[in-house]
XYZ file of C-alpha atoms in Angstrom:
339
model
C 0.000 0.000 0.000
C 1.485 3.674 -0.968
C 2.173 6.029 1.651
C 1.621 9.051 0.693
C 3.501 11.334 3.292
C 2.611 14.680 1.083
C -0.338 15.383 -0.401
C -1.369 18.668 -2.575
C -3.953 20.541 -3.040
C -4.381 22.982 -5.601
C -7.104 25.181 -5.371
C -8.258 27.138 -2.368
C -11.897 27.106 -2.503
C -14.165 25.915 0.193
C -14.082 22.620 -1.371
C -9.975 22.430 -1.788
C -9.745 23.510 1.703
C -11.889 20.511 3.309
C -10.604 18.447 1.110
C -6.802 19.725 2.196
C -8.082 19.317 6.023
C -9.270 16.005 5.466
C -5.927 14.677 3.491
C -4.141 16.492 6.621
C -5.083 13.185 8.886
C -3.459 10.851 6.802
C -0.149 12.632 5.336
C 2.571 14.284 7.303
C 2.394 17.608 4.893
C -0.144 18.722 2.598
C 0.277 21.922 0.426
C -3.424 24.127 -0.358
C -2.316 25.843 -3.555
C -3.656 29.300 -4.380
C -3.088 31.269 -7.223
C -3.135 34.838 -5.288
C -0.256 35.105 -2.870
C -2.009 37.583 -1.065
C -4.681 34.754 -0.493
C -1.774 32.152 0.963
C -0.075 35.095 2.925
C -3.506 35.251 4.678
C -4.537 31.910 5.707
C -0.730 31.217 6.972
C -0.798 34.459 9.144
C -4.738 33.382 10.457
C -4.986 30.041 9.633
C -8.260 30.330 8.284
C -9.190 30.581 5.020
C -11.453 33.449 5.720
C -12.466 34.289 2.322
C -14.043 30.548 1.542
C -14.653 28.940 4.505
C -14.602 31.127 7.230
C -14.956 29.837 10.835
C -13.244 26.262 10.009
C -9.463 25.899 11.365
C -7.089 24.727 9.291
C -5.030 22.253 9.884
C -1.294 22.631 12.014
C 0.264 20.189 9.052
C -1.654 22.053 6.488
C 0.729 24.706 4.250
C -1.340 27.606 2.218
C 1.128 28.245 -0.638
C 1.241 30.033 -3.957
C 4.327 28.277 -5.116
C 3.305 25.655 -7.415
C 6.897 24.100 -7.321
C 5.842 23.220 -3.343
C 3.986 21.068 -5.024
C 6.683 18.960 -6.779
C 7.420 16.605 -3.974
C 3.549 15.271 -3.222
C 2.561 11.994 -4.195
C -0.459 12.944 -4.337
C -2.276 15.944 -5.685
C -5.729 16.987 -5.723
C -7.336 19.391 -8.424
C -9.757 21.553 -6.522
C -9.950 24.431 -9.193
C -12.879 25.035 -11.389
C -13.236 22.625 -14.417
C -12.560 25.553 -16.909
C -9.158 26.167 -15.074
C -8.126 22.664 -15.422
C -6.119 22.801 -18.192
C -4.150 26.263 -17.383
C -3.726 24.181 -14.375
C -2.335 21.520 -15.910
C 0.029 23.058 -17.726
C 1.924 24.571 -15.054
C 2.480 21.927 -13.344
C 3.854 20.074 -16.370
C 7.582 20.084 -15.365
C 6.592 20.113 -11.715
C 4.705 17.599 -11.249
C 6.820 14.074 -10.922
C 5.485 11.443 -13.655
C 2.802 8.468 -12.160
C 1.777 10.836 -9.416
C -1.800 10.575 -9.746
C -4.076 13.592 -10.577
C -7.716 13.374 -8.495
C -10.340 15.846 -10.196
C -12.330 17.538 -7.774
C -13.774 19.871 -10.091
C -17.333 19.081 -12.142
C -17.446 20.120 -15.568
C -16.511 19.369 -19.304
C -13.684 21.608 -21.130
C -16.023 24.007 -23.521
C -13.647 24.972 -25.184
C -12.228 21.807 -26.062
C -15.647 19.300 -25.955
C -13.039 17.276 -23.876
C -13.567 15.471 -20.376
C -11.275 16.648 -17.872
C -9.722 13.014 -17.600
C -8.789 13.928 -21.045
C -7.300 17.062 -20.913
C -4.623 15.075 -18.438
C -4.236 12.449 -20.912
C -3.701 15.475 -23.446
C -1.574 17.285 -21.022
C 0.418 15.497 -18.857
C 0.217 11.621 -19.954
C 2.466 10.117 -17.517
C 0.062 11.356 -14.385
C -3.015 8.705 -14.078
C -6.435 10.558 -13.870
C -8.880 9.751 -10.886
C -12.303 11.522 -10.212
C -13.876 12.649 -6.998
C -17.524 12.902 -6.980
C -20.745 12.391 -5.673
C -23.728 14.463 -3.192
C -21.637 16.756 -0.790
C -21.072 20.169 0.407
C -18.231 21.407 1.440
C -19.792 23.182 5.019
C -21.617 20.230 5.500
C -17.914 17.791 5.430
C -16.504 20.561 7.234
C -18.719 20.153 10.078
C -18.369 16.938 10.212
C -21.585 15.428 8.983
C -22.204 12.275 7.152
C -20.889 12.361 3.767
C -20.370 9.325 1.388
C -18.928 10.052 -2.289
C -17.134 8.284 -5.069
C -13.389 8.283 -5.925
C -12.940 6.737 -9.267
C -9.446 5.695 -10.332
C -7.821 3.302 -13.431
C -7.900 -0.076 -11.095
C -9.732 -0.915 -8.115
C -6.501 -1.000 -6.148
C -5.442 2.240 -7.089
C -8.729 4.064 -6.299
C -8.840 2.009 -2.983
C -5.542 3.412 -2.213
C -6.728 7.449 -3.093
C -9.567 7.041 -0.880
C -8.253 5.845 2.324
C -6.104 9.355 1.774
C -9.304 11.241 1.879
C -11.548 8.850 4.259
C -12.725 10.259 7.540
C -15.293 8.778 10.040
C -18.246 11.119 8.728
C -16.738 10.814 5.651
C -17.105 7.386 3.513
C -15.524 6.912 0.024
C -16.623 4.107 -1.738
C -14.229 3.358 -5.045
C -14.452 2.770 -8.811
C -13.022 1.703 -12.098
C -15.449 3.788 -13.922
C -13.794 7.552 -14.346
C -16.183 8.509 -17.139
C -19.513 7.654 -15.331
C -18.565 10.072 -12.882
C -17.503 12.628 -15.077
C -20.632 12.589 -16.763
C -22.896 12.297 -13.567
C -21.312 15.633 -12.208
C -20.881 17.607 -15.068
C -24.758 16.490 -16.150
C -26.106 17.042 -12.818
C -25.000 20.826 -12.675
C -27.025 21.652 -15.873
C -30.174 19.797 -14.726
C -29.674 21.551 -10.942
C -30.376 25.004 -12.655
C -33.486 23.774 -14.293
C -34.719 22.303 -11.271
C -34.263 26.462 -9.929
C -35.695 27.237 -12.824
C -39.205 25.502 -12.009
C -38.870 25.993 -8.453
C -38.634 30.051 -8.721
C -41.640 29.455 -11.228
C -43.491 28.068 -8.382
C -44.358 25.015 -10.730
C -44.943 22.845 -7.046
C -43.129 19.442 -5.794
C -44.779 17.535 -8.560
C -43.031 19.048 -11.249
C -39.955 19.175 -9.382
C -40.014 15.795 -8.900
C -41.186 14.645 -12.532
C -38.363 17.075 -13.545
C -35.855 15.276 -11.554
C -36.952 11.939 -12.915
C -36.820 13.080 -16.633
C -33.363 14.705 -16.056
C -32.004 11.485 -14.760
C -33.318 9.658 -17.559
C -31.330 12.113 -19.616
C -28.049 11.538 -17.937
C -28.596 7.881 -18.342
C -28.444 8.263 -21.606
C -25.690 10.610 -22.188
C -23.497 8.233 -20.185
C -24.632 5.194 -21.639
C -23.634 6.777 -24.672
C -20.092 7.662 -23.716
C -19.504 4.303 -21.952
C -20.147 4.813 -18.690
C -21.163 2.022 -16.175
C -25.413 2.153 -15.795
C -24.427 1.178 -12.245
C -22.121 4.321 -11.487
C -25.408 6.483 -12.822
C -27.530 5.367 -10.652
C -25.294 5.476 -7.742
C -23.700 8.366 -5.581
C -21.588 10.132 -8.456
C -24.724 10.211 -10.533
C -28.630 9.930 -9.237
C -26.804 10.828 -5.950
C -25.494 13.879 -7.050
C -28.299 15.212 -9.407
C -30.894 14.585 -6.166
C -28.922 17.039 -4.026
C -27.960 18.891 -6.027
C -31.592 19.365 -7.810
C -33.202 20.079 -4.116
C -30.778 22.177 -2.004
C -30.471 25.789 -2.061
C -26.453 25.487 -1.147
C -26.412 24.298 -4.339
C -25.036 27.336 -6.387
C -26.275 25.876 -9.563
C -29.981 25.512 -8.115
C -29.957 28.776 -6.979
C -28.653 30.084 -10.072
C -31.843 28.713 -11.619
C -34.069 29.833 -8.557
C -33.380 33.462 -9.463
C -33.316 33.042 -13.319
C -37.254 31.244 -12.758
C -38.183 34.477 -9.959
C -37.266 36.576 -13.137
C -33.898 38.291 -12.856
C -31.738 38.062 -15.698
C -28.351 35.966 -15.932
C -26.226 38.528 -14.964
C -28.344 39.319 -11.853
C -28.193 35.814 -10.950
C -24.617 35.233 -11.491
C -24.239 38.852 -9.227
C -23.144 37.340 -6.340
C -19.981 35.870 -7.619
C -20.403 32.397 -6.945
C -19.026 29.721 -9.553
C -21.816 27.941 -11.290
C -20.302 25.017 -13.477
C -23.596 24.315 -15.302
C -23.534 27.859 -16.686
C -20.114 26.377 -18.905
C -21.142 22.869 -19.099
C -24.505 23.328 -20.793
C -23.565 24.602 -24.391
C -20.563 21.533 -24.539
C -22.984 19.040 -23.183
C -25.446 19.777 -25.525
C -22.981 19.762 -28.251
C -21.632 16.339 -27.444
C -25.014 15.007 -27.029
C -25.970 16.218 -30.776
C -22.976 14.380 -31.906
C -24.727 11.207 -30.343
C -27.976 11.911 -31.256
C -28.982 11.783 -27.516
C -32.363 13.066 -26.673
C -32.276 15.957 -23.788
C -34.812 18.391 -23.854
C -34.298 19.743 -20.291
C -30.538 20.331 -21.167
C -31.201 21.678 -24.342
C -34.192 24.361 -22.585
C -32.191 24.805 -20.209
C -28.848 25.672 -22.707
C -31.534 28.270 -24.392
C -32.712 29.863 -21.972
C -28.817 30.644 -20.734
C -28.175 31.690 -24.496
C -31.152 33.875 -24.287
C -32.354 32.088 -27.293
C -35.847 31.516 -25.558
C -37.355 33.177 -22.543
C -38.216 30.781 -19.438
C -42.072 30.490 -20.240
C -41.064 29.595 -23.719
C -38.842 26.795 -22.583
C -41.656 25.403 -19.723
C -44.101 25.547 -22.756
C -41.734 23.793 -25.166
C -41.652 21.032 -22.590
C -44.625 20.609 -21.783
C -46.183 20.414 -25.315
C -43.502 17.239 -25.971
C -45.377 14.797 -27.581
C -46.631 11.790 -24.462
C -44.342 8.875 -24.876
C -44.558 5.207 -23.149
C -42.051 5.760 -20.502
C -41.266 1.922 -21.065
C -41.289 1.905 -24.911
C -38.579 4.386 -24.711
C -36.687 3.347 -21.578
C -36.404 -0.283 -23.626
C -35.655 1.795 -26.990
C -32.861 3.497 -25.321
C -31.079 0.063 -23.859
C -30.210 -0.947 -27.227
């Protein structure tokens, strides 16, 4: 079994820094990466990271840095930034980062840019660094107080994803483990883009019914996306995926939900993005929809909810659209869309 002795974190978000504090019980040094130095000079003078998750101590074997070559020692290192950063990322640490050190995405999201999965852009990027993926329902003030969390770490063998997670694992903190990288990339890049129609309908005041038929429907959309791109039906239905796209669809931490709680009360995008909070579904819809074209995979919600970000249709437009979708068997096509 590895031991990893340091462990890095790049990133200094809420969710890097729980992540960071959690990685700080197992390894003797773990490095939280920022790219400010301002930032780092501030958590190591309060050691806090006040701006993010304020309140929450870090830990005494826990480094804030802006240095990325503190980085060029850890065995292994997390990427906490957002999924539109990755490959910036990425390409300063090429050089830094020491070959077979394995690369855990933290981040949700599909390269728009590019059309490419983040797993990919490593591949493209830095070849000699396996990917892994960390994923599934959680909030990063909910882990940091310590309440019950279980999520998915996905890694190229069994073994080596066992391995990742016990450097993560906490008692209030489970980590099951998987072979299947792409099913989780798709259930949390998916689920982000479905969250902000479920705000959508919610700030419509559309009731629980809809909310929960809209749920249903989405999922049946990201089943098909993934089945489409190879990913396990089990991981779909599992934390990384139904998981994810149930909490995700029904909490207002989620940023991406609230996003689409505002857009459905009536403000406009920029309005709703006022606050400055990342919202991953806001990048992934276009690319997902793209990809999904290529396929010919049915997804109505994404594609409503990709036009209404677009401003290509207004909300009511988009709810109507929807709604007047011709009434299917919803075992005809569940059976059409196995084969």
């Amino acid at each position: 079994m590895p031991d990893h002795q340091h462990i890095a974190v790049l990133g200094a978000g809420a969710w890097g820094t729980v992540l960071a504090n959690l990685a700080a019980r197992h390894a003797a040094t773990v490095h939280l990466w920022t790219r400010e130095p301002a930032h780092a000079a501030e958590m190591a003078a309060t050691g806090v990271n006040a701006r993010r998750l304020p309140g929450v101590p870090l830990a005494p074997n826990l480094t804030p840095t802006a240095r990325l070559d503190d980085v060029a020692m850890a065995s292994v290192i997390l990427l906490a930034v957002p999924a539109q950063a990755v490959r910036q990322t990425l390409t300063a640490l090429a050089g830094i980062a020491a070959p077979n050190v394995p690369l855990i995405l933290c981040a949700k999201g599909i390269e728009r840019a590019s059309g490419l999965f983040l797993s990919d852009v490593i591949g493209e990027i830095l070849p000699a660094n396996p990917p892994a993926v960390l994923s599934g329902p959680s909030f990063a003030a909910d882990v940091a107080k310590g309440l019950p969390t279980a999520v998915t770490l996905a890694a190229e063998s069994e073994d080596e994803a066992a391995d990742l997670a016990r450097t993560l694992a906490a008692p209030w903190f489970r980590l099951y483990h998987s072979r299947d990288i792409r099913g989780l990339e798709i259930g949390g890049a998916a689920k982000n883009v479905l969250a902000i129609a479920s705000g959508i309908a919610a700030g419509r005041g559309l009731g629980a019914s809809a909310g929960a038929a809209l749920i249903a429907r989405g999922f049946a959309e990201l089943s098909r996306f993934g089945r489409a791109f190879g990913a396990d039906v089990t991981t779909l239905a599992g934390l990384s995926g139904l998981g994810d796209l149930v909490l995700t669809c029904t909490s207002g931490q989620s940023r991406n939900f609230s996003l689409g709680l505002a857009l459905g009360r009536g403000n406009d995008l920029a309005s709703a993005r006022a606050d400055g909070q990342l919202t991953e579904g806001v990048f992934t819809s276009g690319v997902l929809v793209d990809l999904a074209h290529q396929k010919n995979i049915d997804m109505p919600i994404c594609e409503a909810v990709d036009a209404v970000l677009a401003e290509r249709i207004g909300i009511d437009a988009a709810i109507e659209a929807l709604l007047a979708r011709p009434a299917k068997s919803e075992l005809a096509q569940a059976l059409t869309e196995e084969k």
